[in-house]
Amino acid sequence: MASLKALKPLFLFGGVRPWIPPSWVTSDDRVRGGSSRSTLSALPENRALFTGHLDIETLGGAGFASQSQSAASSQDEENSTNHGTWNLSAYDGIEIDVAVADGKVYTLVLKDEDPQDKRDDGREQAGINWEAEFRVAEDENAGKRGGTKVWIAWSALKATYRGKETGDTGNIRTAEIKRLGFMMRSYFGTQHGDFRLELRSVCAMTRSSATNEAVDMSAK
């Protein structure tokens, strides 16, 4: 249900909060024997750069690269609980402020649960992700003009397990967001090679306070 009144946007990254790149966690297809790679690094003016190379040869067309950060490591003491959780239940979705993009399809990934167990090699067990794809057209001058804002309502998020949509999962628990990240996927060869996404901020917002010109992914 949409919020009855507008709340001040809550910056999760960027804006009034630093991106803090060292606490972002890499999860590329190298964990499955692939060769893709990604990084998230800080840029001047409190921006961040999600970049890397998506390889599709090693795994026969498949490939992914991602960066994520947990609420527990975000240093957001005001809006996270002692259990390492963002409570975003007062908001209607996420607005991503993209400074410069490359025209490729990216995925916003949220988690509302912690892995219960770890694998023998110490890595987290696969769990349910809540995902929404977004694409911003390539424009080298976009950053100078203010970039593009992308609006993703909670209803636009799809539950997935190992990249495939799942059913009977209910709705995302917006009061218990544990992790947020960005992913680049090959879509079995549709995308490959170098990628680059320059970000200004990620905010939780009510729909009424989201930028009117924002690209609405929930309407796709």
PDB file of C-alpha atoms in Angstrom:
ATOM      1  CA  MET A   1       0.000   0.000   0.000  1.00  0.00           C
ATOM      2  CA  ALA A   2       1.325   3.424  -0.865  1.00  0.00           C
ATOM      3  CA  SER A   3       2.313   5.696   1.991  1.00  0.00           C
ATOM      4  CA  LEU A   4      -0.254   8.273   3.090  1.00  0.00           C
ATOM      5  CA  LYS A   5       2.295  11.013   3.520  1.00  0.00           C
ATOM      6  CA  ALA A   6       5.656  11.838   2.022  1.00  0.00           C
ATOM      7  CA  LEU A   7       8.704  11.076   4.144  1.00  0.00           C
ATOM      8  CA  LYS A   8      12.122  12.545   3.746  1.00  0.00           C
ATOM      9  CA  PRO A   9      14.199  10.305   1.423  1.00  0.00           C
ATOM     10  CA  LEU A  10      16.436   7.917   3.313  1.00  0.00           C
ATOM     11  CA  PHE A  11      19.900   7.759   1.759  1.00  0.00           C
ATOM     12  CA  LEU A  12      21.349   4.270   2.015  1.00  0.00           C
ATOM     13  CA  PHE A  13      24.412   5.100  -0.094  1.00  0.00           C
ATOM     14  CA  GLY A  14      25.595   8.391  -1.561  1.00  0.00           C
ATOM     15  CA  GLY A  15      23.981  11.760  -0.907  1.00  0.00           C
ATOM     16  CA  VAL A  16      24.517  12.479   2.779  1.00  0.00           C
ATOM     17  CA  ARG A  17      26.177   9.081   3.316  1.00  0.00           C
ATOM     18  CA  PRO A  18      29.505   7.808   1.965  1.00  0.00           C
ATOM     19  CA  TRP A  19      29.649   4.764  -0.311  1.00  0.00           C
ATOM     20  CA  ILE A  20      32.434   3.186   1.782  1.00  0.00           C
ATOM     21  CA  PRO A  21      33.726   0.854  -0.981  1.00  0.00           C
ATOM     22  CA  PRO A  22      35.922  -1.352   1.285  1.00  0.00           C
ATOM     23  CA  SER A  23      32.830  -2.893   2.909  1.00  0.00           C
ATOM     24  CA  TRP A  24      31.261  -3.975  -0.390  1.00  0.00           C
ATOM     25  CA  VAL A  25      31.467  -7.716  -1.044  1.00  0.00           C
ATOM     26  CA  THR A  26      32.345  -9.238  -4.421  1.00  0.00           C
ATOM     27  CA  SER A  27      30.344 -12.199  -5.734  1.00  0.00           C
ATOM     28  CA  ASP A  28      31.344 -13.036  -9.301  1.00  0.00           C
ATOM     29  CA  ASP A  29      30.954 -16.227 -11.325  1.00  0.00           C
ATOM     30  CA  ARG A  30      34.495 -17.192 -10.337  1.00  0.00           C
ATOM     31  CA  VAL A  31      32.848 -18.972  -7.378  1.00  0.00           C
ATOM     32  CA  ARG A  32      31.476 -21.381 -10.012  1.00  0.00           C
ATOM     33  CA  GLY A  33      34.644 -21.597 -12.066  1.00  0.00           C
ATOM     34  CA  GLY A  34      33.979 -18.569 -14.275  1.00  0.00           C
ATOM     35  CA  SER A  35      36.248 -15.649 -15.159  1.00  0.00           C
ATOM     36  CA  SER A  36      34.064 -12.555 -14.715  1.00  0.00           C
ATOM     37  CA  ARG A  37      35.193  -9.846 -12.333  1.00  0.00           C
ATOM     38  CA  SER A  38      33.784  -6.693 -10.738  1.00  0.00           C
ATOM     39  CA  THR A  39      34.684  -3.901  -8.341  1.00  0.00           C
ATOM     40  CA  LEU A  40      32.908  -1.017  -6.659  1.00  0.00           C
ATOM     41  CA  SER A  41      35.173   1.979  -6.110  1.00  0.00           C
ATOM     42  CA  ALA A  42      34.761   5.516  -4.831  1.00  0.00           C
ATOM     43  CA  LEU A  43      34.808   8.516  -7.168  1.00  0.00           C
ATOM     44  CA  PRO A  44      35.031  12.262  -6.424  1.00  0.00           C
ATOM     45  CA  GLU A  45      31.830  14.079  -5.351  1.00  0.00           C
ATOM     46  CA  ASN A  46      30.689  11.036  -3.333  1.00  0.00           C
ATOM     47  CA  ARG A  47      29.930   8.875  -6.354  1.00  0.00           C
ATOM     48  CA  ALA A  48      30.624   5.187  -6.857  1.00  0.00           C
ATOM     49  CA  LEU A  49      31.694   3.158  -9.879  1.00  0.00           C
ATOM     50  CA  PHE A  50      30.436  -0.400 -10.406  1.00  0.00           C
ATOM     51  CA  THR A  51      32.617  -1.776 -13.161  1.00  0.00           C
ATOM     52  CA  GLY A  52      34.206  -4.957 -14.418  1.00  0.00           C
ATOM     53  CA  HIS A  53      34.324  -7.509 -17.187  1.00  0.00           C
ATOM     54  CA  LEU A  54      31.638 -10.097 -17.936  1.00  0.00           C
ATOM     55  CA  ASP A  55      33.112 -13.286 -19.398  1.00  0.00           C
ATOM     56  CA  ILE A  56      30.835 -15.740 -21.224  1.00  0.00           C
ATOM     57  CA  GLU A  57      33.423 -18.098 -22.692  1.00  0.00           C
ATOM     58  CA  THR A  58      34.469 -19.977 -19.566  1.00  0.00           C
ATOM     59  CA  LEU A  59      30.953 -21.087 -18.558  1.00  0.00           C
ATOM     60  CA  GLY A  60      29.538 -21.529 -22.053  1.00  0.00           C
ATOM     61  CA  GLY A  61      27.434 -18.382 -22.299  1.00  0.00           C
ATOM     62  CA  ALA A  62      26.590 -17.932 -18.635  1.00  0.00           C
ATOM     63  CA  GLY A  63      28.183 -15.271 -16.488  1.00  0.00           C
ATOM     64  CA  PHE A  64      27.554 -12.808 -13.670  1.00  0.00           C
ATOM     65  CA  ALA A  65      29.374 -10.230 -11.564  1.00  0.00           C
ATOM     66  CA  SER A  66      28.046  -8.434  -8.498  1.00  0.00           C
ATOM     67  CA  GLN A  67      28.802  -6.212  -5.541  1.00  0.00           C
ATOM     68  CA  SER A  68      26.735  -5.990  -2.357  1.00  0.00           C
ATOM     69  CA  GLN A  69      26.788  -4.526   1.131  1.00  0.00           C
ATOM     70  CA  SER A  70      24.991  -5.660   4.272  1.00  0.00           C
ATOM     71  CA  ALA A  71      23.062  -3.408   6.602  1.00  0.00           C
ATOM     72  CA  ALA A  72      25.333  -4.610   9.387  1.00  0.00           C
ATOM     73  CA  SER A  73      28.401  -3.143   7.656  1.00  0.00           C
ATOM     74  CA  SER A  74      26.775   0.029   6.316  1.00  0.00           C
ATOM     75  CA  GLN A  75      27.629   2.093   9.423  1.00  0.00           C
ATOM     76  CA  ASP A  76      24.059   3.452   9.302  1.00  0.00           C
ATOM     77  CA  GLU A  77      23.388   3.381  13.044  1.00  0.00           C
ATOM     78  CA  GLU A  78      20.297   5.579  12.770  1.00  0.00           C
ATOM     79  CA  ASN A  79      18.305   3.342  10.413  1.00  0.00           C
ATOM     80  CA  SER A  80      19.644  -0.159  11.018  1.00  0.00           C
ATOM     81  CA  THR A  81      18.838  -2.304  14.022  1.00  0.00           C
ATOM     82  CA  ASN A  82      21.147  -4.217  16.311  1.00  0.00           C
ATOM     83  CA  HIS A  83      20.460  -7.240  14.114  1.00  0.00           C
ATOM     84  CA  GLY A  84      21.972  -5.646  11.005  1.00  0.00           C
ATOM     85  CA  THR A  85      18.693  -4.764   9.303  1.00  0.00           C
ATOM     86  CA  TRP A  86      17.366  -1.784   7.372  1.00  0.00           C
ATOM     87  CA  ASN A  87      13.733  -1.081   8.273  1.00  0.00           C
ATOM     88  CA  LEU A  88      12.321   0.413   5.068  1.00  0.00           C
ATOM     89  CA  SER A  89       8.675  -0.420   5.712  1.00  0.00           C
ATOM     90  CA  ALA A  90       7.650   3.265   5.792  1.00  0.00           C
ATOM     91  CA  TYR A  91       8.762   3.686   2.177  1.00  0.00           C
ATOM     92  CA  ASP A  92       7.363   2.554  -1.176  1.00  0.00           C
ATOM     93  CA  GLY A  93      10.535   1.623  -3.009  1.00  0.00           C
ATOM     94  CA  ILE A  94      14.067   2.511  -4.052  1.00  0.00           C
ATOM     95  CA  GLU A  95      15.302   5.372  -6.230  1.00  0.00           C
ATOM     96  CA  ILE A  96      18.708   4.917  -7.883  1.00  0.00           C
ATOM     97  CA  ASP A  97      20.459   8.061  -9.087  1.00  0.00           C
ATOM     98  CA  VAL A  98      22.602   7.011 -12.070  1.00  0.00           C
ATOM     99  CA  ALA A  99      25.218   9.532 -13.175  1.00  0.00           C
ATOM    100  CA  VAL A 100      26.513   7.702 -16.275  1.00  0.00           C
ATOM    101  CA  ALA A 101      25.562   4.298 -17.725  1.00  0.00           C
ATOM    102  CA  ASP A 102      26.591   2.136 -20.656  1.00  0.00           C
ATOM    103  CA  GLY A 103      23.172   1.075 -21.922  1.00  0.00           C
ATOM    104  CA  LYS A 104      23.386  -2.444 -20.468  1.00  0.00           C
ATOM    105  CA  VAL A 105      20.821  -4.134 -18.225  1.00  0.00           C
ATOM    106  CA  TYR A 106      21.683  -4.171 -14.527  1.00  0.00           C
ATOM    107  CA  THR A 107      19.917  -5.769 -11.586  1.00  0.00           C
ATOM    108  CA  LEU A 108      19.157  -4.318  -8.162  1.00  0.00           C
ATOM    109  CA  VAL A 109      19.332  -7.119  -5.591  1.00  0.00           C
ATOM    110  CA  LEU A 110      17.861  -7.050  -2.078  1.00  0.00           C
ATOM    111  CA  LYS A 111      17.890  -9.740   0.599  1.00  0.00           C
ATOM    112  CA  ASP A 112      15.458  -9.942   3.509  1.00  0.00           C
ATOM    113  CA  GLU A 113      17.006 -12.967   5.186  1.00  0.00           C
ATOM    114  CA  ASP A 114      20.403 -14.075   6.418  1.00  0.00           C
ATOM    115  CA  PRO A 115      21.869 -17.376   5.247  1.00  0.00           C
ATOM    116  CA  GLN A 116      21.331 -19.937   7.985  1.00  0.00           C
ATOM    117  CA  ASP A 117      24.424 -21.954   7.158  1.00  0.00           C
ATOM    118  CA  LYS A 118      27.674 -21.665   5.266  1.00  0.00           C
ATOM    119  CA  ARG A 119      29.229 -24.049   2.796  1.00  0.00           C
ATOM    120  CA  ASP A 120      32.285 -26.124   3.655  1.00  0.00           C
ATOM    121  CA  ASP A 121      34.457 -23.557   1.855  1.00  0.00           C
ATOM    122  CA  GLY A 122      33.117 -20.748   4.068  1.00  0.00           C
ATOM    123  CA  ARG A 123      30.913 -19.102   1.430  1.00  0.00           C
ATOM    124  CA  GLU A 124      27.278 -18.250   2.158  1.00  0.00           C
ATOM    125  CA  GLN A 125      24.601 -20.700   1.094  1.00  0.00           C
ATOM    126  CA  ALA A 126      22.411 -19.554  -1.792  1.00  0.00           C
ATOM    127  CA  GLY A 127      19.138 -17.992  -0.690  1.00  0.00           C
ATOM    128  CA  ILE A 128      16.209 -15.977  -1.967  1.00  0.00           C
ATOM    129  CA  ASN A 129      17.042 -12.709  -3.721  1.00  0.00           C
ATOM    130  CA  TRP A 130      14.559  -9.959  -4.535  1.00  0.00           C
ATOM    131  CA  GLU A 131      15.508  -8.496  -7.900  1.00  0.00           C
ATOM    132  CA  ALA A 132      14.502  -5.807 -10.382  1.00  0.00           C
ATOM    133  CA  GLU A 133      16.227  -5.080 -13.684  1.00  0.00           C
ATOM    134  CA  PHE A 134      16.928  -1.565 -14.917  1.00  0.00           C
ATOM    135  CA  ARG A 135      18.586  -0.028 -17.934  1.00  0.00           C
ATOM    136  CA  VAL A 136      19.794   3.524 -18.513  1.00  0.00           C
ATOM    137  CA  ALA A 137      20.747   4.581 -22.043  1.00  0.00           C
ATOM    138  CA  GLU A 138      24.397   5.237 -22.773  1.00  0.00           C
ATOM    139  CA  ASP A 139      25.185   8.973 -22.744  1.00  0.00           C
ATOM    140  CA  GLU A 140      28.675  10.296 -22.086  1.00  0.00           C
ATOM    141  CA  ASN A 141      27.282  13.726 -21.167  1.00  0.00           C
ATOM    142  CA  ALA A 142      24.583  12.461 -18.790  1.00  0.00           C
ATOM    143  CA  GLY A 143      26.686  13.165 -15.712  1.00  0.00           C
ATOM    144  CA  LYS A 144      27.035  16.806 -16.658  1.00  0.00           C
ATOM    145  CA  ARG A 145      23.260  17.180 -17.136  1.00  0.00           C
ATOM    146  CA  GLY A 146      22.261  15.485 -13.911  1.00  0.00           C
ATOM    147  CA  GLY A 147      22.065  11.842 -14.991  1.00  0.00           C
ATOM    148  CA  THR A 148      18.996   9.621 -14.738  1.00  0.00           C
ATOM    149  CA  LYS A 149      16.939   8.547 -11.748  1.00  0.00           C
ATOM    150  CA  VAL A 150      15.386   5.069 -11.690  1.00  0.00           C
ATOM    151  CA  TRP A 151      12.351   4.295  -9.509  1.00  0.00           C
ATOM    152  CA  ILE A 152      11.819   0.692  -8.357  1.00  0.00           C
ATOM    153  CA  ALA A 153       8.673   0.053  -6.306  1.00  0.00           C
ATOM    154  CA  TRP A 154       8.607  -2.898  -3.920  1.00  0.00           C
ATOM    155  CA  SER A 155       6.017  -4.492  -6.216  1.00  0.00           C
ATOM    156  CA  ALA A 156       8.570  -4.546  -9.065  1.00  0.00           C
ATOM    157  CA  LEU A 157      10.902  -6.866  -7.131  1.00  0.00           C
ATOM    158  CA  LYS A 158      10.779 -10.538  -8.124  1.00  0.00           C
ATOM    159  CA  ALA A 159      11.856 -13.367  -5.839  1.00  0.00           C
ATOM    160  CA  THR A 160      14.628 -15.487  -7.373  1.00  0.00           C
ATOM    161  CA  TYR A 161      16.756 -18.448  -6.385  1.00  0.00           C
ATOM    162  CA  ARG A 162      20.040 -18.931  -8.247  1.00  0.00           C
ATOM    163  CA  GLY A 163      18.829 -16.516 -10.924  1.00  0.00           C
ATOM    164  CA  LYS A 164      15.434 -18.147 -11.538  1.00  0.00           C
ATOM    165  CA  GLU A 165      12.090 -16.748 -10.417  1.00  0.00           C
ATOM    166  CA  THR A 166      10.385 -18.621  -7.609  1.00  0.00           C
ATOM    167  CA  GLY A 167       6.737 -18.843  -6.597  1.00  0.00           C
ATOM    168  CA  ASP A 168       4.896 -18.898  -3.280  1.00  0.00           C
ATOM    169  CA  THR A 169       7.382 -16.582  -1.569  1.00  0.00           C
ATOM    170  CA  GLY A 170       4.912 -13.872  -0.542  1.00  0.00           C
ATOM    171  CA  ASN A 171       6.175 -10.297  -0.518  1.00  0.00           C
ATOM    172  CA  ILE A 172       9.541  -8.852   0.386  1.00  0.00           C
ATOM    173  CA  ARG A 173       9.812  -8.056   4.084  1.00  0.00           C
ATOM    174  CA  THR A 174      10.702  -4.391   3.812  1.00  0.00           C
ATOM    175  CA  ALA A 175      11.198  -4.061   7.572  1.00  0.00           C
ATOM    176  CA  GLU A 176      13.974  -6.663   7.442  1.00  0.00           C
ATOM    177  CA  ILE A 177      16.307  -5.753   4.584  1.00  0.00           C
ATOM    178  CA  LYS A 178      19.679  -7.378   5.244  1.00  0.00           C
ATOM    179  CA  ARG A 179      21.659  -6.645   2.083  1.00  0.00           C
ATOM    180  CA  LEU A 180      21.575  -4.491  -1.078  1.00  0.00           C
ATOM    181  CA  GLY A 181      23.640  -4.913  -4.207  1.00  0.00           C
ATOM    182  CA  PHE A 182      24.051  -4.575  -7.952  1.00  0.00           C
ATOM    183  CA  MET A 183      24.538  -7.360 -10.491  1.00  0.00           C
ATOM    184  CA  MET A 184      25.553  -7.645 -14.135  1.00  0.00           C
ATOM    185  CA  ARG A 185      24.309 -10.785 -15.922  1.00  0.00           C
ATOM    186  CA  SER A 186      25.102 -12.256 -19.321  1.00  0.00           C
ATOM    187  CA  TYR A 187      21.577 -13.554 -20.002  1.00  0.00           C
ATOM    188  CA  PHE A 188      23.316 -16.501 -21.681  1.00  0.00           C
ATOM    189  CA  GLY A 189      25.410 -14.476 -24.077  1.00  0.00           C
ATOM    190  CA  THR A 190      23.174 -11.440 -24.610  1.00  0.00           C
ATOM    191  CA  GLN A 191      25.571  -9.266 -22.597  1.00  0.00           C
ATOM    192  CA  HIS A 192      29.322  -9.640 -22.281  1.00  0.00           C
ATOM    193  CA  GLY A 193      32.556  -7.699 -22.075  1.00  0.00           C
ATOM    194  CA  ASP A 194      33.360  -4.569 -20.095  1.00  0.00           C
ATOM    195  CA  PHE A 195      30.630  -2.789 -18.144  1.00  0.00           C
ATOM    196  CA  ARG A 196      30.517   0.513 -16.272  1.00  0.00           C
ATOM    197  CA  LEU A 197      27.807   2.078 -14.104  1.00  0.00           C
ATOM    198  CA  GLU A 198      28.482   5.344 -12.290  1.00  0.00           C
ATOM    199  CA  LEU A 199      26.175   5.950  -9.343  1.00  0.00           C
ATOM    200  CA  ARG A 200      25.306   9.029  -7.292  1.00  0.00           C
ATOM    201  CA  SER A 201      23.012   7.558  -4.652  1.00  0.00           C
ATOM    202  CA  VAL A 202      20.546   4.895  -3.585  1.00  0.00           C
ATOM    203  CA  CYS A 203      17.540   6.094  -1.559  1.00  0.00           C
ATOM    204  CA  ALA A 204      14.473   4.579   0.046  1.00  0.00           C
ATOM    205  CA  MET A 205      11.511   6.838  -0.782  1.00  0.00           C
ATOM    206  CA  THR A 206       7.786   7.144  -0.814  1.00  0.00           C
ATOM    207  CA  ARG A 207       6.378   7.300  -4.338  1.00  0.00           C
ATOM    208  CA  SER A 208       5.113  10.826  -3.779  1.00  0.00           C
ATOM    209  CA  SER A 209       8.610  12.063  -2.963  1.00  0.00           C
ATOM    210  CA  ALA A 210      10.356  10.216  -5.804  1.00  0.00           C
ATOM    211  CA  THR A 211      11.537  12.353  -8.707  1.00  0.00           C
ATOM    212  CA  ASN A 212       8.755  12.895 -11.249  1.00  0.00           C
ATOM    213  CA  GLU A 213      11.187  12.359 -14.123  1.00  0.00           C
ATOM    214  CA  ALA A 214      12.478   9.068 -12.716  1.00  0.00           C
ATOM    215  CA  VAL A 215      12.296   6.044 -14.997  1.00  0.00           C
ATOM    216  CA  ASP A 216       9.609   3.854 -13.375  1.00  0.00           C
ATOM    217  CA  MET A 217      10.715   0.207 -13.600  1.00  0.00           C
ATOM    218  CA  SER A 218       7.519  -0.944 -11.846  1.00  0.00           C
ATOM    219  CA  ALA A 219       5.590   0.123 -14.960  1.00  0.00           C
ATOM    220  CA  LYS A 220       7.670  -2.110 -17.268  1.00  0.00           C
TER     221      LYS A 220
END
